[in-house]
Coordinates of C-alpha atoms and ligand atoms in Angstrom, one line a residue:
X22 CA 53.5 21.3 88.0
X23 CA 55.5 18.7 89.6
X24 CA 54.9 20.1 93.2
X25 CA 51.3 20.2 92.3
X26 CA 51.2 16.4 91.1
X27 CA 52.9 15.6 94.2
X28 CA 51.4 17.1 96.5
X29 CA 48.0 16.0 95.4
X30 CA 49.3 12.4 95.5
X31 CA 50.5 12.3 98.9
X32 CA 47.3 11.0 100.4
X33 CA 47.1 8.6 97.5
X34 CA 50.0 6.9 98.0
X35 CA 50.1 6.6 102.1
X36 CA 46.8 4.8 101.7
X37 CA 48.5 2.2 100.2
X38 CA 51.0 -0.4 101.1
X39 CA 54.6 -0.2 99.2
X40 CA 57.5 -2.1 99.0
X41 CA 60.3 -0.3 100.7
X42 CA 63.2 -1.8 99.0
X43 CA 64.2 -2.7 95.6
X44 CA 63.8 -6.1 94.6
X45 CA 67.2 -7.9 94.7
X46 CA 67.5 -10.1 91.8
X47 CA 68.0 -13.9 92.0
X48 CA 70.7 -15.7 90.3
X49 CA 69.9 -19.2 89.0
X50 CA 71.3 -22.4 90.0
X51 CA 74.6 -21.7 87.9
X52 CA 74.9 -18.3 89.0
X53 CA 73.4 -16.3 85.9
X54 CA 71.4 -13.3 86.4
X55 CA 68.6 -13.5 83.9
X56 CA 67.0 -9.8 82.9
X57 CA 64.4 -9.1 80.3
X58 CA 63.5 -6.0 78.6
X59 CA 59.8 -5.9 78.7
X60 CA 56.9 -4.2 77.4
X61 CA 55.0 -4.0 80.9
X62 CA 51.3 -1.7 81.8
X63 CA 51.8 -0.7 85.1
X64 CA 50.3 2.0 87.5
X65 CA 52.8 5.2 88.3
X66 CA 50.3 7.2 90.0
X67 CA 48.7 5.1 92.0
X68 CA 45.2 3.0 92.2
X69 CA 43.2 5.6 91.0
X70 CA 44.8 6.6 87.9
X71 CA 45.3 4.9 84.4
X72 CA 48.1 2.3 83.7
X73 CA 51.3 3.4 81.6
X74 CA 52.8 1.1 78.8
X75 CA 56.3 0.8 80.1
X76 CA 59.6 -0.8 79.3
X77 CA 60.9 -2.2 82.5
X78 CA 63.8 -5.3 83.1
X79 CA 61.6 -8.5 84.3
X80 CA 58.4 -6.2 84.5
X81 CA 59.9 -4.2 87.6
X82 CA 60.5 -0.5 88.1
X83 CA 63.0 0.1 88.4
X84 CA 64.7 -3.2 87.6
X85 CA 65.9 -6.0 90.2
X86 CA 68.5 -5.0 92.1
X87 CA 71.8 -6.5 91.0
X88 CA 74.2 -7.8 93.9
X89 CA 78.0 -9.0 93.1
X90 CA 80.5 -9.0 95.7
X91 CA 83.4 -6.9 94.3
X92 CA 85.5 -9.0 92.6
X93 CA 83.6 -11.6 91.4
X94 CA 82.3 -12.4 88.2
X95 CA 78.7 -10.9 87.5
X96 CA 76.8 -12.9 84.7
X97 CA 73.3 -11.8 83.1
X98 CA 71.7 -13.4 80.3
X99 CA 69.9 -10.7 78.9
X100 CA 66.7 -11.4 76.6
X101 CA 65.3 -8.4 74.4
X102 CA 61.3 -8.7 74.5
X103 CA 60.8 -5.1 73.1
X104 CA 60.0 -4.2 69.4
X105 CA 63.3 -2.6 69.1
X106 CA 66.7 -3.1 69.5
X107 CA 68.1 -2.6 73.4
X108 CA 71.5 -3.2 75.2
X109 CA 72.4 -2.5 79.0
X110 CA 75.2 -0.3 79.9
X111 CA 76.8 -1.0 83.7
X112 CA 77.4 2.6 84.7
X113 CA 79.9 3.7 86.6
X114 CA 81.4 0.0 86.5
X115 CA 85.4 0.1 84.9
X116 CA 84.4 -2.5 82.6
X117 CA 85.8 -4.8 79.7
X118 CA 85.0 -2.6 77.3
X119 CA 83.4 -5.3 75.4
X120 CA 80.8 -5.3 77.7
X121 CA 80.3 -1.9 78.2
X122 CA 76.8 -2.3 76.7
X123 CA 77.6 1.3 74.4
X124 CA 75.2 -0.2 70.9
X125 CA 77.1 0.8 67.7
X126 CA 80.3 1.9 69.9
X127 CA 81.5 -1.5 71.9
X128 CA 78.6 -4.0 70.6
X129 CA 76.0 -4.1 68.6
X130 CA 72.6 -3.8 70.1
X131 CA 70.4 -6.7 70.9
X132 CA 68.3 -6.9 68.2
X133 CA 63.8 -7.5 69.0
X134 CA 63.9 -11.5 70.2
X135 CA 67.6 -11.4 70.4
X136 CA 69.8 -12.3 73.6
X137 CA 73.1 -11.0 75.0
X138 CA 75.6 -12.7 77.4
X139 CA 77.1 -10.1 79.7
X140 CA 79.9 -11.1 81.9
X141 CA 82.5 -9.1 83.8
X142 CA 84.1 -8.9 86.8
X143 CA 84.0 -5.1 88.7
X144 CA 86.7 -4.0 90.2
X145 CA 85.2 -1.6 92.6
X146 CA 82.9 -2.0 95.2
X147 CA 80.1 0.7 95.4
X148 CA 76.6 1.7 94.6
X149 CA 76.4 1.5 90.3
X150 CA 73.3 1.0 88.4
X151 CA 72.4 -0.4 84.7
X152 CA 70.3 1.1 82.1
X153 CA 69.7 0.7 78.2
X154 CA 71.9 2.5 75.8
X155 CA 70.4 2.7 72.6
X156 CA 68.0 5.4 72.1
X157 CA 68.5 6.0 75.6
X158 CA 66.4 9.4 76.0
X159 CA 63.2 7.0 74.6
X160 CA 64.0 3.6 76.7
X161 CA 65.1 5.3 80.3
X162 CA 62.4 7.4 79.7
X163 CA 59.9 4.8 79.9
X164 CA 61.7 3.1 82.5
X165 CA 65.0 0.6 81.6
X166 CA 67.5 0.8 84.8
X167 CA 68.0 -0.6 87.6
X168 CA 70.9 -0.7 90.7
X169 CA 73.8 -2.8 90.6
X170 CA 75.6 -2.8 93.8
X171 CA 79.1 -4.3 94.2
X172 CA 79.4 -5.1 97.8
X173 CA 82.5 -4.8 99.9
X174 CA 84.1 -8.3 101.1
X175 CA 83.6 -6.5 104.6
X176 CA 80.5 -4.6 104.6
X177 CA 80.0 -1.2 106.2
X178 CA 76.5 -2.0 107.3
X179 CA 74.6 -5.3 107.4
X180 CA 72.1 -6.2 104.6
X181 CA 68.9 -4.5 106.7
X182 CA 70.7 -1.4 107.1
X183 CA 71.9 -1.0 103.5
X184 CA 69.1 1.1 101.5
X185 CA 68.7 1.8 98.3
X186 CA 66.7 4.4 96.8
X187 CA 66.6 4.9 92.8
X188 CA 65.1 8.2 92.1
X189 CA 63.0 8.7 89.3
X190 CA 60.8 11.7 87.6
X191 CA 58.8 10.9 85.0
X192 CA 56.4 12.8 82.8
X193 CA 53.1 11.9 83.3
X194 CA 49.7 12.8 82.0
X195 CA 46.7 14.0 83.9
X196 CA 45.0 10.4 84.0
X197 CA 48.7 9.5 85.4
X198 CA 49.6 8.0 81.9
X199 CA 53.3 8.4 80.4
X200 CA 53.4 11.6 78.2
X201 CA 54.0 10.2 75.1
X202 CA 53.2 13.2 72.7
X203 CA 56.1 15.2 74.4
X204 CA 59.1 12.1 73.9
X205 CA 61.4 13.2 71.9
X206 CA 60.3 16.9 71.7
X207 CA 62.7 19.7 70.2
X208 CA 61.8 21.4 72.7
X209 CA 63.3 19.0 75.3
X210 CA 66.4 18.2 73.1
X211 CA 66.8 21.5 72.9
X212 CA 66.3 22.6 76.3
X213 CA 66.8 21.1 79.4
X214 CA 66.0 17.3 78.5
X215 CA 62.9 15.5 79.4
X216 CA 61.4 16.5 82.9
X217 CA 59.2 14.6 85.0
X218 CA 55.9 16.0 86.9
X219 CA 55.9 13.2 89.1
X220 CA 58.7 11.5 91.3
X221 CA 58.9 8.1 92.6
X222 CA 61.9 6.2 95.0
X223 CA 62.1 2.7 93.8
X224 CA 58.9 3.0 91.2
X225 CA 56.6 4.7 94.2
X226 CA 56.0 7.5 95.1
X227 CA 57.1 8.8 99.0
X228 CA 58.0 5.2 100.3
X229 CA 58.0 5.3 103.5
X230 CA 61.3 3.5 105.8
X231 CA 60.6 2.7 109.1
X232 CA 64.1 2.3 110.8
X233 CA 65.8 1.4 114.0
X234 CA 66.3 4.6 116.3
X235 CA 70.4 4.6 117.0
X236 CA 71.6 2.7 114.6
X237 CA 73.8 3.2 111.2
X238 CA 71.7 3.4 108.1
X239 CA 73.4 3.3 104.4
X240 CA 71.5 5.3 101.9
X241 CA 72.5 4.6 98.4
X242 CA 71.1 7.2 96.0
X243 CA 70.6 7.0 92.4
X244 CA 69.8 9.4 90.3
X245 CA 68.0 7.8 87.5
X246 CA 66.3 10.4 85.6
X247 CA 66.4 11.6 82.4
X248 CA 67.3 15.2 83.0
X249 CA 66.9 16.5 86.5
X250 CA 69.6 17.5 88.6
X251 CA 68.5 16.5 92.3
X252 CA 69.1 18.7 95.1
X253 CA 68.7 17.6 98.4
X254 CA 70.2 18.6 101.6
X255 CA 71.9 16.1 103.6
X256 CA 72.5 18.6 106.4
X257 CA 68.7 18.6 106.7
X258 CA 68.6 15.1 107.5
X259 CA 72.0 15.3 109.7
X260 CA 73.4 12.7 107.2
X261 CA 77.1 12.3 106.4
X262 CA 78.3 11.6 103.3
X263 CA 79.9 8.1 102.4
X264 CA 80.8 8.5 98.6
X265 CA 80.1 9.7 95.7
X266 CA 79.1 7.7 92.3
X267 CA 79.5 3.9 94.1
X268 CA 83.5 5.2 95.4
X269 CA 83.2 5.7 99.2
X270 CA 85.6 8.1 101.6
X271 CA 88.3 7.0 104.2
X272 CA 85.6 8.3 106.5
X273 CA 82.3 9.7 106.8
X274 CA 82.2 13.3 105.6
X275 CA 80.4 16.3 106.8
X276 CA 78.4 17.8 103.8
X277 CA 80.3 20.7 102.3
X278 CA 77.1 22.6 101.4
X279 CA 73.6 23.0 102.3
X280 CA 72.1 21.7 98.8
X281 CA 73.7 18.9 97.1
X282 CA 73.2 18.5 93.4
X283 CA 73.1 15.2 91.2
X284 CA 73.0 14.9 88.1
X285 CA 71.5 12.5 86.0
X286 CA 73.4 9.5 86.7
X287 CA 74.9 10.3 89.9
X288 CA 74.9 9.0 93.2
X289 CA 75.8 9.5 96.4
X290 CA 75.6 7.4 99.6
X291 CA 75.0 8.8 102.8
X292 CA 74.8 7.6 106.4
X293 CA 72.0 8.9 108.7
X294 CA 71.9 7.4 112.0
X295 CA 68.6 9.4 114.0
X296 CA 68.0 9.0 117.6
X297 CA 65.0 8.9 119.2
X298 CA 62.6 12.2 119.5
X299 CA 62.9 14.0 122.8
X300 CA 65.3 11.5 124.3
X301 CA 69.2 13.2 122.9
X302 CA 70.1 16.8 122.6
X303 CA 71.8 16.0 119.4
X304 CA 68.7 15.9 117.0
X305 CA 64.7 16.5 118.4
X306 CA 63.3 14.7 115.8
X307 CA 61.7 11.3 115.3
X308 CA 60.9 11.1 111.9
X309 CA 61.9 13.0 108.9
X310 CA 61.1 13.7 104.6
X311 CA 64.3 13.4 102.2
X312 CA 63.0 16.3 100.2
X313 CA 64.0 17.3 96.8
X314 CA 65.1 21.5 96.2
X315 CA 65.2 22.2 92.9
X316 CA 61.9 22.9 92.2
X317 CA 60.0 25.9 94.0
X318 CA 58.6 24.0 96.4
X319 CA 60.3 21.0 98.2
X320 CA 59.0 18.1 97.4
X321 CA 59.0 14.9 99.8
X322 CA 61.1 12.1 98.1
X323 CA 60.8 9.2 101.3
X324 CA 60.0 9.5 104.5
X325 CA 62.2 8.2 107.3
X326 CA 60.4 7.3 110.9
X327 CA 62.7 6.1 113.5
X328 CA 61.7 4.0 117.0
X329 CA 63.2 1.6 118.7
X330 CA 65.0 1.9 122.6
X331 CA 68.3 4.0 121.7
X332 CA 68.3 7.7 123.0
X333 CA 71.5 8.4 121.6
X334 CA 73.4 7.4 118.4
X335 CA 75.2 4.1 118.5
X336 CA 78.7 4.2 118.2
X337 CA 79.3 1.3 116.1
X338 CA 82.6 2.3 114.1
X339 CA 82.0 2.0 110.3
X340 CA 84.7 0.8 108.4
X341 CA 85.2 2.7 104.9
X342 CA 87.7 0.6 102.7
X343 CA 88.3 2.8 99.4
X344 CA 89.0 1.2 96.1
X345 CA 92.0 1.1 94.7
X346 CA 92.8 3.3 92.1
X347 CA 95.6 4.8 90.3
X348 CA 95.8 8.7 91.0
X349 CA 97.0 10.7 87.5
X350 CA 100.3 11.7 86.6
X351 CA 99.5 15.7 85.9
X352 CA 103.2 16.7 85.1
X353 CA 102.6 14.1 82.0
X354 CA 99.4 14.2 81.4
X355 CA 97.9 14.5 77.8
X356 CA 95.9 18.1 77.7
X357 CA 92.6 17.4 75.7
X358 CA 90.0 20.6 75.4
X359 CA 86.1 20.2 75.2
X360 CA 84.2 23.3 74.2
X361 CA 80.3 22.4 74.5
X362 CA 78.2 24.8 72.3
X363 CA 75.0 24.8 71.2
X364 CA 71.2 24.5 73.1
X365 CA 68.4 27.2 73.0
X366 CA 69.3 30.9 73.2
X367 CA 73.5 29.2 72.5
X368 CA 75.2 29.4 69.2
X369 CA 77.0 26.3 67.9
X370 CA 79.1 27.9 65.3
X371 CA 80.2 25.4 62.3
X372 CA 79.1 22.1 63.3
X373 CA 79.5 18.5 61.0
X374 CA 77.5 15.5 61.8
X375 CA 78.5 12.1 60.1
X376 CA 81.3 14.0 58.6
X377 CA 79.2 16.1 56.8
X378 CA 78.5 20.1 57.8
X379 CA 75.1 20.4 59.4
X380 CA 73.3 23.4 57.6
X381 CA 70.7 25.4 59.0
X382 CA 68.4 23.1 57.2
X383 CA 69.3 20.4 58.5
X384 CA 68.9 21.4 62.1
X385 CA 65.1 20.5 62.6
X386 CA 65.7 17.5 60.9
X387 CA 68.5 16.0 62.9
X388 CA 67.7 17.4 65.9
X389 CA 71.4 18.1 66.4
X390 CA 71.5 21.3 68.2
X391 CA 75.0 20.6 70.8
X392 CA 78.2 20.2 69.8
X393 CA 81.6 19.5 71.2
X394 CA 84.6 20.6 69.4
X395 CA 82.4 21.6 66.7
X396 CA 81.0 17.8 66.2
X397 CA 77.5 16.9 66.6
X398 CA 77.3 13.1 68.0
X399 CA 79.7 10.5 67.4
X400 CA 82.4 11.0 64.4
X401 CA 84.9 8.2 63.3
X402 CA 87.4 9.8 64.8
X403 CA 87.5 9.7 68.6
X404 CA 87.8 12.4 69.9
X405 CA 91.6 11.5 71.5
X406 CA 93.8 8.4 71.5
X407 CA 96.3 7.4 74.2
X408 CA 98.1 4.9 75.6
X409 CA 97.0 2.6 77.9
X410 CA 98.3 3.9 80.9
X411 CA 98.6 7.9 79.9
X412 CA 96.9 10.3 82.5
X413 CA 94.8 12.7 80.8
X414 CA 93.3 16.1 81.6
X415 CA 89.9 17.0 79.8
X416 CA 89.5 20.2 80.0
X417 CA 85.9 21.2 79.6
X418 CA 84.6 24.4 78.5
X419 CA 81.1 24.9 78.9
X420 CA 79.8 27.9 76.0
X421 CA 75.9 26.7 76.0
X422 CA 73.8 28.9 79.4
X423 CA 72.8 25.4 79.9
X424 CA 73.6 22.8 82.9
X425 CA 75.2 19.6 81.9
X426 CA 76.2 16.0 83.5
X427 CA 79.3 14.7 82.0
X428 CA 79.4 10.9 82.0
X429 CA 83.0 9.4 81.2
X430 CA 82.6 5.5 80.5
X431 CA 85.2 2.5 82.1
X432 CA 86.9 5.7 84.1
X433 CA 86.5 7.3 87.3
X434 CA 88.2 10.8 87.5
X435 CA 89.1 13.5 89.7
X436 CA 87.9 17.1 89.4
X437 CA 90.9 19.2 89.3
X438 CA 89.2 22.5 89.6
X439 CA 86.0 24.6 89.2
X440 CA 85.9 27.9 88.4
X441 CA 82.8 29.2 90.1
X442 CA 81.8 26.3 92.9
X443 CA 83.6 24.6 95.4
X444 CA 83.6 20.7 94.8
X445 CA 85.5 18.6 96.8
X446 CA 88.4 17.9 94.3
X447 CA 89.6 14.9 96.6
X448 CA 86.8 12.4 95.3
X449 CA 86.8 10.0 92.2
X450 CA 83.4 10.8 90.3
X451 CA 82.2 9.1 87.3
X452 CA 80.1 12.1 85.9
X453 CA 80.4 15.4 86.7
X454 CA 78.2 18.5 86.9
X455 CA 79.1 22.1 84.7
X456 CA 77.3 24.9 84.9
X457 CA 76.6 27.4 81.9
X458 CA 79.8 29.3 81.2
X459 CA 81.5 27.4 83.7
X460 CA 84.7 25.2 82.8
X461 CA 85.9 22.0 85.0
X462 CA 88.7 20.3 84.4
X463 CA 89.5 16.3 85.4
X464 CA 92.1 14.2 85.5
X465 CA 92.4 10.3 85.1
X466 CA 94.8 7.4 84.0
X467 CA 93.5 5.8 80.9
X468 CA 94.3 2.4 81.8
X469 CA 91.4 0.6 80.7
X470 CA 91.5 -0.2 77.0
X471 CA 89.1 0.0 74.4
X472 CA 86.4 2.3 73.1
X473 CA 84.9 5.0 75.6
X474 CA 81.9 7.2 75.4
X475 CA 82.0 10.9 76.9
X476 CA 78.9 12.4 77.0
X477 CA 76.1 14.6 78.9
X478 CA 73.8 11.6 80.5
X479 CA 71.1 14.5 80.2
X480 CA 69.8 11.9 77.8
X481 CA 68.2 14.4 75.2
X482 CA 71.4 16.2 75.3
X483 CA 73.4 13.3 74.3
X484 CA 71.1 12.2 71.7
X485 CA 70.8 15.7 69.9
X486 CA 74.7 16.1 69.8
X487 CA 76.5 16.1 73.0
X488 CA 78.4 13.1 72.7
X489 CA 82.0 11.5 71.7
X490 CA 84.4 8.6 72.4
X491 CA 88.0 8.2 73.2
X492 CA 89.8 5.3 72.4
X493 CA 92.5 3.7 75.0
X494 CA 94.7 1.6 73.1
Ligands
CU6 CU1 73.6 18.2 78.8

């Protein structure tokens, strides 16, 4: 279907002029970031198809681009114009906890008219992004996130050649309306989440980026939908990898595979840097599609033209400067397991929700069908409590024939092994990817305090059981 869509769309969407970037957001005089959740009608498809009702941050899909240098002090007055209650999570970012944006775990949410102060200061530099977290499968769905980037004090490329791409699928009718009927589906909760029939890069679909030939181009990825893990191949595009989920290298990396996957949530930056066709025996090609490969057919995500004077690739030296970050202590590291049950054709064995066993009954009902440990959704207990300061090895156990993305919140980890695929273990992650029967086990120092969410960001997933919390204290 969603080759289909796409396909029929392409000459659609080349007829008409798009913005190629995100739009950065603009402070006010005193340095506040204002964003506002917002009921908005806007085309997906393009001209010739209806308008969607969507919930975008100041009426933009995605949402402005957020830019603090790392370090500093990000403020955003946030306004709730949306019938119900919202907040914004800052993913990937090792917050205060208080302003982790998690509604009934580290604030309340923001009630319909009501406004929230968020304030912190990140750490890390990186490619991040923001999105609500309350009912997230429903509000993402219909369009709340946007990319937060924490720049370097020295930054690898200059402003023109740092490129964002949010990547999107969303699930459209045939007028090119937002499927509706199907939010919230068992079928999707129960399944593989909510999957789009129609892909856009920055709220349109295959923007085109006309680029310098020669010269060092920045690619910050976001995965942004609901459910889809992405597959591209940098090779394809002879990119090199910078980082993953906003934490960059030493140095550029040669891709390990052919396909990379992300997961809901994930990014990756990549540099591509594309001479000019027919003048360098390195690469013959002047222009080229990102494409997407986990559907049947590839699918063109952007299109990338390069021209310009340079024949050959210049050799400005990029300067990678990696956060700083504390590597875990395995020999005393606290050993928590995390068997994930559940989903279509799985069993989920005994299962309580709110402290109360979940009967068969009760299953259509609550739409709980994953578990971890046994527990649908969040308990009052947290799942484990350390010490601030404690490393900690989450071993994960994957017992559903399902594909997950495991989002850990205020954290970045490392991924200590994986039984069936090769991941390079020597990169700090935010969320990670598990295949059915698969286990994965990470590693990190608890050393931010407070109330954490773990959870699949496959947003129906989380919502119909697969989440928990961990308390740092
Ligand atoms: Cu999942």
């Amino acid at each position: 279907m969603i080759s289909r869509r796409n396909f029929m769309q392409s000459s659609v969407a080349l007829a008409m002029s798009m913005p190629l970037a995100t739009l950065v957001s603009k402070a006010r005089a005193d340095g506040v970031i204002e964003l506002r959740a917002q009921k908005i009608s806007k085309k997906l498809a393009g001209e010739s198809y209806a308008a969607s009702q969507l919930w975008l941050y100041n009426g933009k899909s995605p949402g402005p681009e957020i830019r603090v240098k790392q370090g500093q002090r990000a403020r955003v007055h946030f306004t709730n114009e949306l019938d119900e209650p919202t907040s914004i999570h800052w993913h990937g970012i090792r917050i205060d906890n208080a302003m982790d944006g998690v509604s009934g775990l580290t604030q309340a949410a923001v009630p319909s008219g009501g406004t929230f102060e968020y304030d912190f200061v990140a750490p890390d530099a990186g490619t991040f992004w923001y999105h609500a977290h309350n009912n997230s499968w429903n509000q993402v769905a219909r369009g709340l996130y946007g990319a937060l980037i924490i720049e370097e004090p020295e930054p690898v490329v200059d402003r023109d050649h740092d490129l964002t791409l949010m990547l999107d699928d969303w699930r459209l009718e045939d007028d090119g309306t937002l499927h509706l009927a199907s939010m919230g589906s068992f079928m999707d909760w129960s399944h593989a989440g909510r999957l789009g029939n129609w892909i856009t890069v920055n709220g349109t679909s295959q923007p085109e980026f006309k680029l310098n030939a020669g010269e060092n181009y920045r690619l910050r990825l976001i995965n942004a939908c609901n459910a889809r893990v992405i597959q591209i191949s940098p090779a394809a595009i002879n990119a090199l990898i910078l980082g993953y989920d906003g934490f960059v290298f030493d140095r550029p990396a040669q891709p390990d595979n052919d396909t990379l996957s992300m997961a809901p949530a994930q990014r990756v930056d990549l540099l591509i840097n594309q001479p000019l066709a027919g003048q360098s025996e390195l690469n013959d090609i002047g222009e080229f599609a990102l494409q997407e490969l986990s559907g049947q057919n590839p699918l063109s995500l952007a299109k990338f033209s390069f021209s310009g004077a340079r024949k050959t690739r210049q050799q400005a030296a990029l300067k990678l400067t990696p956060n700083s970050i504390r590597m875990p202590d395995l020999d005393n590291a606290v050993n928590v397991p995390l068997i994930m049950t559940g989903g279509a054709m799985g069993r989920m064995g005994t299962v309580s929700y709110k402290g109360k066993p979940l009967g068969r009954d009760d299953v259509m009902r609550t739409k709980q069908v994953w578990a971890f440990n046994g527990v649908a959704n969040l308990a009052d207990e947290p799942l484990f409590q350390v010490e601030r300061g404690q490393t900690v090895v989450i071993k994960t156990e994957n017992k559903t024939g399902w594909i997950h993305g495991m989002h850990v919140h205020g954290h970045h980890f490392r991924i200590l092994s994986r039984q069936r695929k090769e991941l390079p273990s020597m990169h700090w992650r935010d969320t990670f990817i598990i295949d059915g029967d698969e286990t994965v086990e990470i590693a990190f120092v608890a050393d931010n305090p407070g109330k954490w969410l773990l959870h699949c960001h496959m947003l129906e997933h989380a919502a119909a059981g697969m989440q928990t919390w961990f308390e740092v204290v």
